[in-house]
PDB file of C-alpha atoms in Angstrom:
ATOM      1  CA  MET A 254      -0.470 -29.893 -44.633  1.00  0.00           C
ATOM      2  CA  PRO A 255      -1.941 -26.949 -42.704  1.00  0.00           C
ATOM      3  CA  PRO A 256      -0.353 -23.706 -43.627  1.00  0.00           C
ATOM      4  CA  HIS A 257       2.556 -22.605 -41.500  1.00  0.00           C
ATOM      5  CA  ARG A 258       1.611 -19.886 -38.909  1.00  0.00           C
ATOM      6  CA  SER A 259       4.323 -17.867 -37.493  1.00  0.00           C
ATOM      7  CA  ARG A 260       4.101 -17.063 -33.814  1.00  0.00           C
ATOM      8  CA  ARG A 261       3.645 -13.398 -32.954  1.00  0.00           C
ATOM      9  CA  PRO A 262       5.735 -12.157 -30.032  1.00  0.00           C
ATOM     10  CA  ALA A 263       3.630 -11.365 -27.001  1.00  0.00           C
ATOM     11  CA  PRO A 264       3.152  -7.646 -26.590  1.00  0.00           C
ATOM     12  CA  ALA A 265       5.285  -5.965 -24.029  1.00  0.00           C
ATOM     13  CA  PRO A 266       3.361  -5.278 -20.763  1.00  0.00           C
ATOM     14  CA  HIS A 267       2.250  -1.739 -20.216  1.00  0.00           C
ATOM     15  CA  LEU A 268       4.140  -0.076 -17.498  1.00  0.00           C
ATOM     16  CA  ASN A 269       2.435   2.432 -15.174  1.00  0.00           C
ATOM     17  CA  GLU A 270       4.202   5.657 -14.328  1.00  0.00           C
ATOM     18  CA  ALA A 271       5.781   4.438 -11.086  1.00  0.00           C
ATOM     19  CA  ALA A 272       7.274   1.301 -12.983  1.00  0.00           C
ATOM     20  CA  ARG A 273       8.472   3.564 -15.750  1.00  0.00           C
ATOM     21  CA  LEU A 274      10.284   5.892 -13.299  1.00  0.00           C
ATOM     22  CA  ALA A 275      11.671   2.825 -11.452  1.00  0.00           C
ATOM     23  CA  ASP A 276      13.088   1.591 -14.699  1.00  0.00           C
ATOM     24  CA  GLN A 277      14.857   4.867 -15.291  1.00  0.00           C
ATOM     25  CA  LEU A 278      16.325   4.783 -11.787  1.00  0.00           C
ATOM     26  CA  GLN A 279      17.505   1.258 -12.380  1.00  0.00           C
ATOM     27  CA  ALA A 280      19.103   2.374 -15.665  1.00  0.00           C
ATOM     28  CA  ALA A 281      20.909   5.049 -13.560  1.00  0.00           C
ATOM     29  CA  GLY A 282      22.438   2.235 -11.509  1.00  0.00           C
ATOM     30  CA  TYR A 283      19.968   1.878  -8.532  1.00  0.00           C
ATOM     31  CA  THR A 284      18.513  -1.522  -7.600  1.00  0.00           C
ATOM     32  CA  LYS A 285      14.894  -2.174  -6.553  1.00  0.00           C
ATOM     33  CA  ARG A 286      16.152  -2.321  -2.933  1.00  0.00           C
ATOM     34  CA  ASP A 287      17.853   1.078  -3.375  1.00  0.00           C
ATOM     35  CA  ILE A 288      14.582   2.506  -4.645  1.00  0.00           C
ATOM     36  CA  ALA A 289      12.671   0.950  -1.725  1.00  0.00           C
ATOM     37  CA  ARG A 290      15.108   2.648   0.680  1.00  0.00           C
ATOM     38  CA  ILE A 291      14.649   6.001  -1.038  1.00  0.00           C
ATOM     39  CA  ILE A 292      10.808   5.828  -0.623  1.00  0.00           C
ATOM     40  CA  ASN A 293      11.106   4.151   2.824  1.00  0.00           C
ATOM     41  CA  ARG A 294       9.255   1.053   1.828  1.00  0.00           C
ATOM     42  CA  ASP A 295       9.981  -2.661   1.334  1.00  0.00           C
ATOM     43  CA  ALA A 296      11.484  -3.832  -1.975  1.00  0.00           C
ATOM     44  CA  SER A 297       8.360  -6.056  -2.499  1.00  0.00           C
ATOM     45  CA  LEU A 298       6.329  -2.882  -3.062  1.00  0.00           C
ATOM     46  CA  VAL A 299       8.675  -1.725  -5.898  1.00  0.00           C
ATOM     47  CA  SER A 300       8.152  -5.114  -7.506  1.00  0.00           C
ATOM     48  CA  GLN A 301       4.399  -4.541  -7.293  1.00  0.00           C
ATOM     49  CA  PHE A 302       4.770  -1.404  -9.439  1.00  0.00           C
ATOM     50  CA  TYR A 303       5.170  -3.994 -12.239  1.00  0.00           C
ATOM     51  CA  THR A 304       3.016  -6.891 -11.144  1.00  0.00           C
ATOM     52  CA  LYS A 305       0.048  -5.142  -9.392  1.00  0.00           C
ATOM     53  CA  ASN A 306      -0.015  -1.691 -10.957  1.00  0.00           C
ATOM     54  CA  LYS A 307       0.841  -0.075  -7.649  1.00  0.00           C
ATOM     55  CA  GLY A 308       2.936   2.976  -6.919  1.00  0.00           C
ATOM     56  CA  ALA A 309       0.774   5.966  -7.979  1.00  0.00           C
ATOM     57  CA  ALA A 310       1.315   7.666  -4.631  1.00  0.00           C
ATOM     58  CA  PHE A 311       5.091   7.532  -5.183  1.00  0.00           C
ATOM     59  CA  VAL A 312       5.173   9.086  -8.748  1.00  0.00           C
ATOM     60  CA  PRO A 313       5.817  12.748  -7.464  1.00  0.00           C
ATOM     61  CA  ALA A 314       8.565  11.513  -5.122  1.00  0.00           C
ATOM     62  CA  LEU A 315      10.256   9.343  -7.816  1.00  0.00           C
ATOM     63  CA  THR A 316      10.025  12.183 -10.286  1.00  0.00           C
ATOM     64  CA  GLN A 317      11.814  14.565  -7.815  1.00  0.00           C
ATOM     65  CA  VAL A 318      14.401  11.908  -7.115  1.00  0.00           C
ATOM     66  CA  LEU A 319      15.117  11.369 -10.767  1.00  0.00           C
ATOM     67  CA  THR A 320      15.398  15.153 -11.361  1.00  0.00           C
ATOM     68  CA  ALA A 321      17.864  15.453  -8.401  1.00  0.00           C
ATOM     69  CA  ILE A 322      20.047  12.662  -9.997  1.00  0.00           C
ATOM     70  CA  GLN A 323      19.873  14.010 -13.508  1.00  0.00           C
ATOM     71  CA  THR A 324      20.163  17.759 -12.947  1.00  0.00           C
ATOM     72  CA  ALA A 325      21.884  18.182  -9.502  1.00  0.00           C
ATOM     73  CA  GLY A 326      24.040  15.103  -9.638  1.00  0.00           C
ATOM     74  CA  ILE A 327      22.845  13.941  -6.249  1.00  0.00           C
ATOM     75  CA  THR A 328      23.543  10.183  -5.957  1.00  0.00           C
ATOM     76  CA  ASP A 329      23.553   9.328  -2.153  1.00  0.00           C
ATOM     77  CA  THR A 330      20.551   7.311  -1.280  1.00  0.00           C
ATOM     78  CA  THR A 331      20.188   9.088   2.090  1.00  0.00           C
ATOM     79  CA  GLU A 332      19.987  12.481   0.418  1.00  0.00           C
ATOM     80  CA  LEU A 333      17.595  11.147  -2.216  1.00  0.00           C
ATOM     81  CA  ALA A 334      15.375   9.700   0.573  1.00  0.00           C
ATOM     82  CA  THR A 335      15.231  13.124   2.236  1.00  0.00           C
ATOM     83  CA  ILE A 336      14.103  14.565  -1.147  1.00  0.00           C
ATOM     84  CA  ALA A 337      11.516  11.885  -1.634  1.00  0.00           C
ATOM     85  CA  ALA A 338      10.061  12.104   1.884  1.00  0.00           C
ATOM     86  CA  GLY A 339       8.565  15.523   1.176  1.00  0.00           C
ATOM     87  CA  HIS A 340       6.649  14.329  -1.900  1.00  0.00           C
ATOM     88  CA  ILE A 341       5.149  11.143  -0.662  1.00  0.00           C
ATOM     89  CA  THR A 342       1.375  11.332  -0.051  1.00  0.00           C
ATOM     90  CA  ARG A 343      -0.804   8.652   1.272  1.00  0.00           C
ATOM     91  CA  ARG A 344      -3.471   7.358  -1.168  1.00  0.00           C
ATOM     92  CA  THR A 345      -7.148   8.100  -0.449  1.00  0.00           C
ATOM     93  CA  THR A 346      -9.957   5.674   0.101  1.00  0.00           C
ATOM     94  CA  ALA A 347     -13.221   5.565  -1.879  1.00  0.00           C
ATOM     95  CA  ALA A 348     -14.716   7.801   0.863  1.00  0.00           C
ATOM     96  CA  GLY A 349     -11.959  10.405   0.214  1.00  0.00           C
ATOM     97  CA  THR A 350     -10.063   9.860   3.517  1.00  0.00           C
ATOM     98  CA  LYS A 351      -6.395   9.136   3.785  1.00  0.00           C
ATOM     99  CA  ALA A 352      -5.614   5.422   3.568  1.00  0.00           C
ATOM    100  CA  ARG A 353      -4.190   3.648   6.496  1.00  0.00           C
ATOM    101  CA  VAL A 354      -0.525   2.739   6.074  1.00  0.00           C
ATOM    102  CA  ARG A 355      -0.289  -1.076   5.994  1.00  0.00           C
ATOM    103  CA  THR A 356       2.767  -1.508   8.152  1.00  0.00           C
ATOM    104  CA  LYS A 357       3.337  -1.576  11.914  1.00  0.00           C
ATOM    105  CA  ALA A 358       3.134   2.048  13.079  1.00  0.00           C
ATOM    106  CA  LEU A 359       6.419   3.303  14.498  1.00  0.00           C
ATOM    107  CA  LEU A 360       5.291   5.555  17.288  1.00  0.00           C
ATOM    108  CA  ILE A 361       7.326   7.225  20.088  1.00  0.00           C
ATOM    109  CA  THR A 362       5.031   8.174  22.951  1.00  0.00           C
ATOM    110  CA  PRO A 363       5.546  11.400  24.996  1.00  0.00           C
ATOM    111  CA  THR A 364       7.470   9.419  27.564  1.00  0.00           C
ATOM    112  CA  GLY A 365       9.940   8.305  24.816  1.00  0.00           C
ATOM    113  CA  THR A 366       8.734   4.686  24.591  1.00  0.00           C
ATOM    114  CA  GLY A 367       8.761   3.270  21.113  1.00  0.00           C
ATOM    115  CA  THR A 368       8.947  -0.174  19.513  1.00  0.00           C
ATOM    116  CA  GLY A 369       9.566  -1.365  16.007  1.00  0.00           C
ATOM    117  CA  ARG A 370       9.895  -4.948  14.558  1.00  0.00           C
ATOM    118  CA  ALA A 371      11.278  -6.337  11.331  1.00  0.00           C
ATOM    119  CA  GLY A 372      10.627  -9.822  10.122  1.00  0.00           C
ATOM    120  CA  ALA A 373      12.268 -11.830   7.369  1.00  0.00           C
ATOM    121  CA  GLN A 374      10.850  -9.866   4.471  1.00  0.00           C
ATOM    122  CA  ALA A 375      11.737  -6.527   5.918  1.00  0.00           C
ATOM    123  CA  ILE A 376      15.201  -7.735   6.980  1.00  0.00           C
ATOM    124  CA  ALA A 377      15.902  -8.580   3.369  1.00  0.00           C
ATOM    125  CA  SER A 378      15.229  -4.962   2.492  1.00  0.00           C
ATOM    126  CA  GLY A 379      17.499  -3.504   5.101  1.00  0.00           C
ATOM    127  CA  SER A 380      14.783  -3.125   7.855  1.00  0.00           C
ATOM    128  CA  VAL A 381      14.193   0.372   6.361  1.00  0.00           C
ATOM    129  CA  ARG A 382      10.817   0.648   8.321  1.00  0.00           C
ATOM    130  CA  LEU A 383      12.894   0.887  11.524  1.00  0.00           C
ATOM    131  CA  ARG A 384      15.029   3.770  10.288  1.00  0.00           C
ATOM    132  CA  PRO A 385      12.464   6.549  11.109  1.00  0.00           C
ATOM    133  CA  LEU A 386      12.132   5.222  14.665  1.00  0.00           C
ATOM    134  CA  ILE A 387      15.914   5.341  15.211  1.00  0.00           C
ATOM    135  CA  ALA A 388      16.227   8.833  13.529  1.00  0.00           C
ATOM    136  CA  GLU A 389      13.366  10.189  15.757  1.00  0.00           C
ATOM    137  CA  ALA A 390      14.907   8.605  18.894  1.00  0.00           C
ATOM    138  CA  ALA A 391      18.177  10.196  18.023  1.00  0.00           C
ATOM    139  CA  ARG A 392      16.392  13.666  17.511  1.00  0.00           C
ATOM    140  CA  GLN A 393      14.903  13.393  20.924  1.00  0.00           C
ATOM    141  CA  GLY A 394      18.040  12.208  22.631  1.00  0.00           C
ATOM    142  CA  LEU A 395      16.621   8.842  23.671  1.00  0.00           C
ATOM    143  CA  ARG A 396      18.226   5.607  24.668  1.00  0.00           C
ATOM    144  CA  LEU A 397      17.901   2.422  22.559  1.00  0.00           C
ATOM    145  CA  ALA A 398      17.981  -1.326  22.936  1.00  0.00           C
ATOM    146  CA  PHE A 399      17.436  -4.112  20.474  1.00  0.00           C
ATOM    147  CA  THR A 400      16.720  -7.811  20.119  1.00  0.00           C
ATOM    148  CA  VAL A 401      18.139  -9.938  17.327  1.00  0.00           C
ATOM    149  CA  ARG A 402      17.317 -13.451  16.199  1.00  0.00           C
ATOM    150  CA  LEU A 403      19.749 -15.517  14.313  1.00  0.00           C
ATOM    151  CA  ALA A 404      21.021 -19.124  14.118  1.00  0.00           C
ATOM    152  CA  ARG A 405      22.391 -20.314  17.420  1.00  0.00           C
ATOM    153  CA  THR A 406      25.721 -21.142  15.754  1.00  0.00           C
ATOM    154  CA  GLY A 407      26.013 -17.550  14.612  1.00  0.00           C
ATOM    155  CA  PHE A 408      26.781 -16.288  18.155  1.00  0.00           C
ATOM    156  CA  LEU A 409      30.327 -16.334  19.320  1.00  0.00           C
ATOM    157  CA  HIS A 410      29.476 -16.861  23.003  1.00  0.00           C
ATOM    158  CA  ALA A 411      27.165 -19.409  24.622  1.00  0.00           C
ATOM    159  CA  SER A 412      23.817 -18.122  25.854  1.00  0.00           C
ATOM    160  CA  GLY A 413      24.050 -16.682  29.318  1.00  0.00           C
ATOM    161  CA  SER A 414      27.751 -15.884  28.884  1.00  0.00           C
ATOM    162  CA  ARG A 415      28.760 -12.793  30.764  1.00  0.00           C
ATOM    163  CA  THR A 416      31.189 -11.961  27.944  1.00  0.00           C
ATOM    164  CA  ASP A 417      28.116 -11.317  25.812  1.00  0.00           C
ATOM    165  CA  SER A 418      25.367  -8.781  26.612  1.00  0.00           C
ATOM    166  CA  PRO A 419      23.242  -9.114  28.695  1.00  0.00           C
ATOM    167  CA  GLY A 420      25.002 -12.048  30.315  1.00  0.00           C
ATOM    168  CA  ILE A 421      21.847 -13.290  31.949  1.00  0.00           C
ATOM    169  CA  ARG A 422      19.898 -16.141  30.546  1.00  0.00           C
ATOM    170  CA  ARG A 423      16.446 -14.628  30.945  1.00  0.00           C
ATOM    171  CA  ASP A 424      17.188 -12.256  28.075  1.00  0.00           C
ATOM    172  CA  VAL A 425      17.900 -15.235  25.777  1.00  0.00           C
ATOM    173  CA  ILE A 426      15.119 -17.137  23.985  1.00  0.00           C
ATOM    174  CA  GLN A 427      15.949 -20.360  22.224  1.00  0.00           C
ATOM    175  CA  ARG A 428      13.732 -21.467  19.406  1.00  0.00           C
ATOM    176  CA  ALA A 429      12.853 -24.929  18.083  1.00  0.00           C
ATOM    177  CA  ASP A 430      14.319 -24.037  14.632  1.00  0.00           C
ATOM    178  CA  HIS A 431      17.793 -23.681  16.167  1.00  0.00           C
ATOM    179  CA  THR A 432      17.678 -19.920  16.134  1.00  0.00           C
ATOM    180  CA  GLU A 433      18.158 -17.808  19.232  1.00  0.00           C
ATOM    181  CA  GLU A 434      16.919 -14.361  20.326  1.00  0.00           C
ATOM    182  CA  ARG A 435      19.275 -12.256  22.307  1.00  0.00           C
ATOM    183  CA  SER A 436      18.543  -8.702  23.737  1.00  0.00           C
ATOM    184  CA  TYR A 437      21.255  -6.021  23.907  1.00  0.00           C
ATOM    185  CA  GLY A 438      20.743  -3.012  26.208  1.00  0.00           C
ATOM    186  CA  SER A 439      17.952  -2.234  28.636  1.00  0.00           C
ATOM    187  CA  ALA A 440      16.740   0.560  30.901  1.00  0.00           C
ATOM    188  CA  ALA A 441      18.447  -1.233  33.813  1.00  0.00           C
ATOM    189  CA  THR A 442      21.924  -1.139  32.013  1.00  0.00           C
ATOM    190  CA  GLY A 443      21.462   2.226  30.462  1.00  0.00           C
ATOM    191  CA  GLY A 444      21.086   0.986  26.862  1.00  0.00           C
ATOM    192  CA  PHE A 445      22.761   2.733  23.902  1.00  0.00           C
ATOM    193  CA  ASP A 446      22.739   6.203  22.554  1.00  0.00           C
ATOM    194  CA  ALA A 447      20.152   6.385  19.745  1.00  0.00           C
ATOM    195  CA  ALA A 448      22.158   9.110  18.048  1.00  0.00           C
ATOM    196  CA  ASP A 449      25.170   6.712  17.662  1.00  0.00           C
ATOM    197  CA  PHE A 450      23.026   4.074  15.984  1.00  0.00           C
ATOM    198  CA  ALA A 451      21.382   6.674  13.784  1.00  0.00           C
ATOM    199  CA  ARG A 452      24.849   7.657  12.519  1.00  0.00           C
ATOM    200  CA  ARG A 453      25.705   3.999  11.943  1.00  0.00           C
ATOM    201  CA  VAL A 454      22.487   3.507   9.910  1.00  0.00           C
ATOM    202  CA  ASP A 455      23.291   6.662   7.904  1.00  0.00           C
ATOM    203  CA  GLN A 456      26.825   5.305   7.184  1.00  0.00           C
ATOM    204  CA  ARG A 457      25.197   2.138   5.803  1.00  0.00           C
ATOM    205  CA  GLY A 458      22.884   4.007   3.439  1.00  0.00           C
ATOM    206  CA  GLY A 459      19.845   3.527   5.675  1.00  0.00           C
ATOM    207  CA  ASP A 460      20.303  -0.202   5.998  1.00  0.00           C
ATOM    208  CA  VAL A 461      19.355  -0.812   9.624  1.00  0.00           C
ATOM    209  CA  THR A 462      19.985  -4.543   9.346  1.00  0.00           C
ATOM    210  CA  ALA A 463      23.620  -3.947   8.068  1.00  0.00           C
ATOM    211  CA  ALA A 464      24.270  -1.388  10.837  1.00  0.00           C
ATOM    212  CA  ILE A 465      23.107  -3.695  13.722  1.00  0.00           C
ATOM    213  CA  HIS A 466      25.062  -6.675  12.110  1.00  0.00           C
ATOM    214  CA  GLN A 467      28.223  -4.609  11.834  1.00  0.00           C
ATOM    215  CA  TRP A 468      27.933  -3.515  15.530  1.00  0.00           C
ATOM    216  CA  LEU A 469      27.506  -7.173  16.600  1.00  0.00           C
ATOM    217  CA  VAL A 470      30.567  -8.138  14.558  1.00  0.00           C
ATOM    218  CA  ASP A 471      32.690  -5.190  15.779  1.00  0.00           C
ATOM    219  CA  THR A 472      31.908  -5.993  19.375  1.00  0.00           C
ATOM    220  CA  SER A 473      32.785  -9.709  18.849  1.00  0.00           C
ATOM    221  CA  ARG A 474      29.269 -11.049  19.445  1.00  0.00           C
ATOM    222  CA  ILE A 475      28.475 -12.878  16.242  1.00  0.00           C
ATOM    223  CA  HIS A 476      30.333 -14.402  13.294  1.00  0.00           C
ATOM    224  CA  PRO A 477      30.703 -12.062  10.254  1.00  0.00           C
ATOM    225  CA  GLY A 478      28.740 -14.599   8.168  1.00  0.00           C
ATOM    226  CA  ALA A 479      25.783 -14.760  10.584  1.00  0.00           C
ATOM    227  CA  HIS A 480      22.353 -13.803   9.173  1.00  0.00           C
ATOM    228  CA  ILE A 481      19.873 -11.839  11.160  1.00  0.00           C
ATOM    229  CA  THR A 482      16.355 -13.164  10.701  1.00  0.00           C
ATOM    230  CA  HIS A 483      14.404 -10.818  13.055  1.00  0.00           C
ATOM    231  CA  LEU A 484      15.026  -7.506  14.630  1.00  0.00           C
ATOM    232  CA  GLU A 485      13.370  -5.444  17.263  1.00  0.00           C
ATOM    233  CA  ILE A 486      14.185  -1.835  18.355  1.00  0.00           C
ATOM    234  CA  ARG A 487      13.040  -0.319  21.642  1.00  0.00           C
ATOM    235  CA  THR A 488      13.536   3.210  22.868  1.00  0.00           C
ATOM    236  CA  TRP A 489      12.965   5.149  26.085  1.00  0.00           C
ATOM    237  CA  ARG A 490      13.802   8.519  27.633  1.00  0.00           C
ATOM    238  CA  PRO A 491      16.736   8.485  30.023  1.00  0.00           C
ATOM    239  CA  ARG A 492      16.137   9.613  33.583  1.00  0.00           C
TER     240      ARG A 492
END
């Protein structure tokens, strides 16, 4: 019989510095989604600290966040995000220039017009990419409107109902997959105060999806168990 060979355990994967810091934050009670909110990125990027060796640009920010937790006792994710923001630098290309951010730019024009969208993946991480747009709109005193997409059965009122906003069918888009898009607020109706929605987002720890969902539930427009699949935010300057 051939000699018995014991199987050696596979060596533990080497963690880069970003993954090591993320591990320490998770040990402190934060999830990958929390870490993503703190650095204002999608949760998928945090996972790539481990799988694709990414995250070098976030090491200074994560280090400062960990220090704030351990030495100052700061635990609120919104406060930690503010600390992190000042220490996040974009990576450089081979030519030495700043790399382009690979997300849809959130830009508010001088006239106050701004648009930001979140699809399924961003929705899952709280649509955090939309938070800076809402915060900047609040800072500038802008108005805000939004479009949500969810299962048709998630809405409490039939499309075109005047009980719901906008009450006109042209602002309702029905999809073949049994979802429906409905728009809330417009320049014609005055829209909503961006500052109010910025406060709602802050109260939900930066989770834009949760803040919009709660508003729709509180105003009796959707069922509490309805799931938003897409979200768009629009801003403009009031006359």
